[in-house]
Coordinates of C-alpha atoms in Angstrom, one line a residue:
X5 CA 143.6 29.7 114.7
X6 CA 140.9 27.6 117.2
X7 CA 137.7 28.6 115.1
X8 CA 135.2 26.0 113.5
X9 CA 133.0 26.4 111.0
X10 CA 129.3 24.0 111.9
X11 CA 127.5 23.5 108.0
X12 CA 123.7 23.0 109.2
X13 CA 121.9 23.8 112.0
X14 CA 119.1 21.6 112.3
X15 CA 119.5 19.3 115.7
X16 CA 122.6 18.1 115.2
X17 CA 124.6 21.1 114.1
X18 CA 123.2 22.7 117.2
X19 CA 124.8 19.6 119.4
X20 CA 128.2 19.8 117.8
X21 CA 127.8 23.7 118.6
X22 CA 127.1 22.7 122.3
X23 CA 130.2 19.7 122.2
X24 CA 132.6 22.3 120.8
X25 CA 131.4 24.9 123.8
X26 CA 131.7 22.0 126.0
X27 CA 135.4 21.6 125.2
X28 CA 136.2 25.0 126.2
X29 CA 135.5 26.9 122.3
X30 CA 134.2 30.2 122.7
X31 CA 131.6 31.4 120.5
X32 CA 132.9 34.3 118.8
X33 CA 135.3 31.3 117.7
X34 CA 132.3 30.2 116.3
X35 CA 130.2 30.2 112.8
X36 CA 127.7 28.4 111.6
X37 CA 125.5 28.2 108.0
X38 CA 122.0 26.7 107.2
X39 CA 119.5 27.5 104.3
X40 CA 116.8 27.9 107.1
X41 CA 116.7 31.6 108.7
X42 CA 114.8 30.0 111.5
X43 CA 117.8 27.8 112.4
X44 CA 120.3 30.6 111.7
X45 CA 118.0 32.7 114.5
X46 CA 118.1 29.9 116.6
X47 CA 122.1 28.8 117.1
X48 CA 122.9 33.2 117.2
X49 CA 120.2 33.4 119.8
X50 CA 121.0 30.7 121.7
X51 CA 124.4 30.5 121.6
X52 CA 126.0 33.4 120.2
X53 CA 128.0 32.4 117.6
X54 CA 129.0 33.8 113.9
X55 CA 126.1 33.1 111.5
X56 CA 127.2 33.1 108.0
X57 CA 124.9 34.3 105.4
X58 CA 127.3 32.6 102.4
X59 CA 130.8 31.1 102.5
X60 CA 132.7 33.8 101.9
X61 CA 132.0 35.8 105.2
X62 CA 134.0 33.2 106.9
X63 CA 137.4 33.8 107.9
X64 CA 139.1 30.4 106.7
X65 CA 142.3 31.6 107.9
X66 CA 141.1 31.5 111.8
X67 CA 139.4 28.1 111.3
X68 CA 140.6 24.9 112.8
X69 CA 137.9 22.7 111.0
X70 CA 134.7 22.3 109.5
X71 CA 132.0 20.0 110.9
X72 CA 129.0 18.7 108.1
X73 CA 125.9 18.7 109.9
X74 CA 123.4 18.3 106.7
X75 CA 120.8 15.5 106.0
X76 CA 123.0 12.1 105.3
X77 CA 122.7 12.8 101.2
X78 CA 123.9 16.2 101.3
X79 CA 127.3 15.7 103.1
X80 CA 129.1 16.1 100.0
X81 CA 128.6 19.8 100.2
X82 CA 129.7 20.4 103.3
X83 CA 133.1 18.7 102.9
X84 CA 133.4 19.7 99.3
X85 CA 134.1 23.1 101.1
X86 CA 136.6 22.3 103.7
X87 CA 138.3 20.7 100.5
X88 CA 138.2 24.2 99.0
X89 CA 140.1 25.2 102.1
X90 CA 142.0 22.6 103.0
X91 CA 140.6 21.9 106.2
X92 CA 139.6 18.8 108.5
X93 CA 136.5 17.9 108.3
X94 CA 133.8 16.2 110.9
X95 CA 130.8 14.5 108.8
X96 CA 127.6 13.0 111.1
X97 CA 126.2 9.4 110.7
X98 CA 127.0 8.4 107.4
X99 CA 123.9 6.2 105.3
X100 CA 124.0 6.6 101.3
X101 CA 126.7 4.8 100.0
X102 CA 127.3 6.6 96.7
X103 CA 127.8 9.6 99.0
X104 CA 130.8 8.3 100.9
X105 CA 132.3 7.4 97.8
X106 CA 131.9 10.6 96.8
X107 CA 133.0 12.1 99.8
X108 CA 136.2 9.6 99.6
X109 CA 136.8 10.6 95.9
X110 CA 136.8 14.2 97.0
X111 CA 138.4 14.3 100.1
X112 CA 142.3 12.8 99.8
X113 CA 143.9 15.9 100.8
X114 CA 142.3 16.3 103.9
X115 CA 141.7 14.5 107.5
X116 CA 138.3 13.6 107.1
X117 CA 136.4 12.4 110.4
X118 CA 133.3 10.2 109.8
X119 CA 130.8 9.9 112.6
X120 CA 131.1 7.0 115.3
X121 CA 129.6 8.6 118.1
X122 CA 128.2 4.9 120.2
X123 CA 131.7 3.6 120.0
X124 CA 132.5 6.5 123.2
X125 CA 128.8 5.2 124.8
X126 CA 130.5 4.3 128.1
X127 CA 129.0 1.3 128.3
X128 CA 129.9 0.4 124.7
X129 CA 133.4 1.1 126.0
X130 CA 133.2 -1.9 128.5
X131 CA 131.9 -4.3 126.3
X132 CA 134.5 -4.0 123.9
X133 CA 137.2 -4.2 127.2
X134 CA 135.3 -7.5 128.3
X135 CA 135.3 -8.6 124.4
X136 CA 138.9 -7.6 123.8
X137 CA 140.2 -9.4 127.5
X138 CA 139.0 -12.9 126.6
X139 CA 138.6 -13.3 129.9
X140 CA 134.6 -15.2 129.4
X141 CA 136.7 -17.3 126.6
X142 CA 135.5 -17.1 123.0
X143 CA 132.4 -15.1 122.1
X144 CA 129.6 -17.5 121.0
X145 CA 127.0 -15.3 119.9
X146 CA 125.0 -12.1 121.0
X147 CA 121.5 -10.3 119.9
X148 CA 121.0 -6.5 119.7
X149 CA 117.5 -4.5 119.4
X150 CA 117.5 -1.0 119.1
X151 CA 114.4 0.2 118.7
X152 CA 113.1 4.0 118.6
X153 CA 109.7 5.9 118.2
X154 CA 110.3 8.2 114.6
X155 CA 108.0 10.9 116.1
X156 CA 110.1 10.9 119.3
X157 CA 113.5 12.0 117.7
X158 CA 112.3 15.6 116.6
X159 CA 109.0 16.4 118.1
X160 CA 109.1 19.9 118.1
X161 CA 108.6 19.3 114.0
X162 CA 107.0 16.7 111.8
X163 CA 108.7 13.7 110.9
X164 CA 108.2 15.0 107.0
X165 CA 110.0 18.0 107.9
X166 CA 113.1 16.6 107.9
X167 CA 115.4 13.9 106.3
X168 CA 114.0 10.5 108.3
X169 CA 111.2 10.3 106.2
X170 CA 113.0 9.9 102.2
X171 CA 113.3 6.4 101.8
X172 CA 116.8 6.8 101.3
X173 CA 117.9 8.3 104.7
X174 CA 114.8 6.7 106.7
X175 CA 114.9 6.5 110.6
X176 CA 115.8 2.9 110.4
X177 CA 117.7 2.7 107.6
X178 CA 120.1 5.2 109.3
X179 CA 120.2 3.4 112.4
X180 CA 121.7 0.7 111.1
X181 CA 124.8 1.7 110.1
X182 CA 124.7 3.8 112.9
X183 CA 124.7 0.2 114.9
X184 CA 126.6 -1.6 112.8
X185 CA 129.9 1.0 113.3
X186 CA 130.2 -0.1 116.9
X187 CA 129.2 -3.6 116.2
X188 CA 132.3 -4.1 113.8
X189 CA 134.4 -2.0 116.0
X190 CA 134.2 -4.8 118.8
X191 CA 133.9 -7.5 116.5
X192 CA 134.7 -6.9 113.1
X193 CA 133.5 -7.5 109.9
X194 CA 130.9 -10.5 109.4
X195 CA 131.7 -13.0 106.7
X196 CA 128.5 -12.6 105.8
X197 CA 125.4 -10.5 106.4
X198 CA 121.5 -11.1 105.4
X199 CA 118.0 -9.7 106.6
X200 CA 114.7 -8.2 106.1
X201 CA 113.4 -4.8 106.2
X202 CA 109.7 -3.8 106.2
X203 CA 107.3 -1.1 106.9
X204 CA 105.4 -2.3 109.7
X205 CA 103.7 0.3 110.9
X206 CA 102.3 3.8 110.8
X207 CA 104.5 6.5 111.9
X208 CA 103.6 9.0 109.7
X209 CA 105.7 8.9 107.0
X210 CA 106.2 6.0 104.4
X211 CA 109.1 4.2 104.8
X212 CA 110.7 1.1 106.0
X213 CA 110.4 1.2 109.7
X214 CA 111.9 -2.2 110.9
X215 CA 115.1 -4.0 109.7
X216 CA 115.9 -7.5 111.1
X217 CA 119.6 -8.7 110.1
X218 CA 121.7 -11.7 110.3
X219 CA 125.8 -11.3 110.7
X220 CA 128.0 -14.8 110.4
X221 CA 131.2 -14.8 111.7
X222 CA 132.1 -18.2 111.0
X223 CA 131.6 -20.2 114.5
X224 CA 130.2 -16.7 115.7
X225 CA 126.6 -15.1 115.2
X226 CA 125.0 -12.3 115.7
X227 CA 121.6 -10.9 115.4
X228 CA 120.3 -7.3 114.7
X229 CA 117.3 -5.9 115.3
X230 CA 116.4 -1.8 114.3
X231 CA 113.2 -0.5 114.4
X232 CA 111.3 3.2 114.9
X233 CA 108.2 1.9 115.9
X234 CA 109.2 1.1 119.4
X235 CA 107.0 3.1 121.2
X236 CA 109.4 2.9 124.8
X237 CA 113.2 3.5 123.6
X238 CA 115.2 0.2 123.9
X239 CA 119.0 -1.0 123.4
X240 CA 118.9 -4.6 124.4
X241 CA 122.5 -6.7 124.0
X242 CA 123.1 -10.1 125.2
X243 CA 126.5 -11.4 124.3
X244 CA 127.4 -15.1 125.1
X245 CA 130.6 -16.2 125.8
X246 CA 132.1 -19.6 126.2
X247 CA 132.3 -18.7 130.1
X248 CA 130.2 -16.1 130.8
X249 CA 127.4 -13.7 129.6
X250 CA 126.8 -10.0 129.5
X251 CA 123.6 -8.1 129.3
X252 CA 122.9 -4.5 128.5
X253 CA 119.3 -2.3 129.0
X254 CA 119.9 1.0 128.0
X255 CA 117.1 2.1 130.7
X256 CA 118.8 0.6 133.4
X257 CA 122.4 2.1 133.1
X258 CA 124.3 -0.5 133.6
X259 CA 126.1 -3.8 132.3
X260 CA 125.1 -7.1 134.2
X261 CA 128.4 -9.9 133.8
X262 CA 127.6 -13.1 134.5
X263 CA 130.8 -15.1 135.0
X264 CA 129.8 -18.9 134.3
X265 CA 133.7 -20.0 136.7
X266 CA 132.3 -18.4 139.4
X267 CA 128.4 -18.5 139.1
X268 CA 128.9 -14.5 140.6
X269 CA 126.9 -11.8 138.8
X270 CA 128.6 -8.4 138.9
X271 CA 127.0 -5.0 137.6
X272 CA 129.1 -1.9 136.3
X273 CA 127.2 0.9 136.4
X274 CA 127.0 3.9 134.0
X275 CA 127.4 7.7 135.3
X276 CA 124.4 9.1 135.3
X277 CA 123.6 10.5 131.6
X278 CA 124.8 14.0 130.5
X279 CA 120.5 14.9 129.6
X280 CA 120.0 17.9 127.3
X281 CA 116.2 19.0 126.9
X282 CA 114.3 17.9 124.3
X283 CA 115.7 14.3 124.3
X284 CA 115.1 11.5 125.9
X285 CA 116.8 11.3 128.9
X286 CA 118.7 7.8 128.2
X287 CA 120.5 10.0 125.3
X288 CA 124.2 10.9 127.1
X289 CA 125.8 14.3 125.7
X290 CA 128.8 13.4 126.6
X291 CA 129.5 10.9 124.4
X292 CA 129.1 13.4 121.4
X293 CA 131.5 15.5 123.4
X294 CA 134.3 12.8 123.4
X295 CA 133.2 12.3 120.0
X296 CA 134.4 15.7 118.8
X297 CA 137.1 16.0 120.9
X298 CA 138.1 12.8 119.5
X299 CA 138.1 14.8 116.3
X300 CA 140.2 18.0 117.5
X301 CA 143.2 15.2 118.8
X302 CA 142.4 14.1 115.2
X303 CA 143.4 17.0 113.8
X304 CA 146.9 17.3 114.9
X305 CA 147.0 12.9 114.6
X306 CA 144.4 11.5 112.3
X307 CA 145.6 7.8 113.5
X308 CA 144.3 9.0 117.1
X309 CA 140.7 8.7 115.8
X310 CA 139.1 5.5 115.7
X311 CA 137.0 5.7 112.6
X312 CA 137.9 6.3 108.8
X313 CA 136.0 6.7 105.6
X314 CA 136.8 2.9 104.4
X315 CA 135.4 1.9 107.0
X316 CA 132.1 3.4 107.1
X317 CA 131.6 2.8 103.2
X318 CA 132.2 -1.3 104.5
X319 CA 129.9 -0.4 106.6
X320 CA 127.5 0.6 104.2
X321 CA 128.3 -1.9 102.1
X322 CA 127.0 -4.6 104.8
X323 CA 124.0 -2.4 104.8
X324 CA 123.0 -2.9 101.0
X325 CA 124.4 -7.0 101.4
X326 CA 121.0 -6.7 104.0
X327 CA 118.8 -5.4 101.6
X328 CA 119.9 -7.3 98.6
X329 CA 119.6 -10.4 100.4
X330 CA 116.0 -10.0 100.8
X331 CA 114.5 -11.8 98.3
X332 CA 111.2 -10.7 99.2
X333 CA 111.6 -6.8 98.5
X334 CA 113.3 -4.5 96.7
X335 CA 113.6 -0.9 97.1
X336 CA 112.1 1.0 94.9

């Protein structure tokens, strides 16, 4: 019993596909579903796995786990079957709220793996070493800007073709919970949390492109900057401790430490990027792959993996604290 079962085959179904190849799963082990015959084509041509027409050509008996690769509102689906068959289940980057409640409703009998994939970024992984090791003294404060082009993400299709252009799922708006799981991972939870988010410019689809938020930790702040209007990708952190300070470029690969005792700057450099085609070449594979392999250890000890459900619905409850606190804008 090794098999998996991949529910959508858009872009990311077809990476979780490539992870669980990565990690030694051979295809026949393999099936996958999507409404979209195209995509079906695509994952049987390209990798040869199992494509399933329905559920029930799927041999649930030889299946390990399921993995929900649909659009962010539609994840209840996909795990509302591995519930039918009582079998872990992987769900990508979590952004609707009433969803993961759902999902958490639904799901009690099961391991159920939310998305966390930027807390195995190598470099992420350092930070939170330098954070946890006190050894720059107390954190002070630090800024983060991650800022994408929409058009950039897919551009073998239309932004409108796919789920980053509903209002509810946006680019932006999904990136910051996408952000914000690391960010609480190395820090925690903010006492409180207030921003802004606009539509700032065109990117061919009409929703809020740019959020700018504000997270209070007491004697600790932090700023948070997501946009997908930035036409050159950036991740941008500066974190300042009592003693030190770290800086992060996501183009340069590496993580500059400043260590105030000393006055000596020190670098630690990142492997260079696992690069699939089609994506930018800052984007490293192998962080998904950790990611799901984080999810088969998972399997046999849910403790092993470091994100739950409750925490990605406090997640996404910082996420609407943002919104509501801008007094300026409501969504409609």
């Amino acid at each position: 019993m090794n098999g998996y079962y991949v529910i959508g085959l858009g872009s990311m179904g077809k990476r979780r596909i490539r992870c669980l190849m990565a990690l030694g799963v051979k295809p026949e082990k393999l099936w996958g579903i999507d409404i979209r015959k195209d995509r079906c084509r695509e994952a049987k041509e390209k990798y040869g796995i199992n494509i399933a027409i329905d559920e029930s050509e799927v041999d649930f008996k030889n299946i390990n786990g399921v993995i929900v690769s649909l659009p962010p509102n539609q994840h209840l689906v996909g795990v509302e079957a591995a519930v039918r068959h009582q079998k872990p289940v992987f769900i990508e980057a979590s952004v609707v709220r009433e969803e993961v409640e759902a999902i958490k409703r639904k799901s009690g009998t099961i391991f159920a793996a939310p998305s966390c994939t930027f807390i195995f970024h190598p470099i992420i992984k350092e930070v939170k070493r330098i954070v946890a090791s006190g050894e720059f003294g107390k954190v002070c404060n630090f800024s983060y800007h991650s800022g994408q082009y929409l058009p950039d993400w897919h551009p073998w299709e239309d932004v409108n073709d796919f789920y980053v252009s509903n209002r509810l799922t946006g680019g932006a708006r999904e990136i910051v919970p996408y952000e914000l799981t690391w960010i609480t991972d190395i820090f925690g939870f903010p006492q409180d949390a207030r921003g802004y988010f606009r539509k700032t410019g065109e990117i061919g689809c009409n929703i809020e492109d740019s959020y700018a938020c504000s997270l209070c930790y007491g004697d600790m702040l932090g700023s948070l900057l997501v946009d997908v209007v930035s036409r050159y990708p950036s991740r941008n952190l500066i974190i300042n401790f009592q003693e030190g300070q770290i800086q992060w470029k996501w183009d340069k690969g590496q993580l500059d430490v400043y260590n105030a005792k000393t006055g000596e700057m020190s670098f630690i450099k990142q492997n260079k990027p696992l690069h699939e085609e089609g994506y930018s070449a800052m984007i490293d594979e192998q962080m998904y792959i950790d990611e799901i392999a984080a999810f088969l250890k998972g399997i046999q000890d849910p403790a092993a993996y470091p994100n739950t459900l409750d925490k990605d619905w406090k997640v996404l409850q910082l996420l609407h604290k943002i919104e509501n606190s801008d007094g300026g804008f409501t969504r409609g």
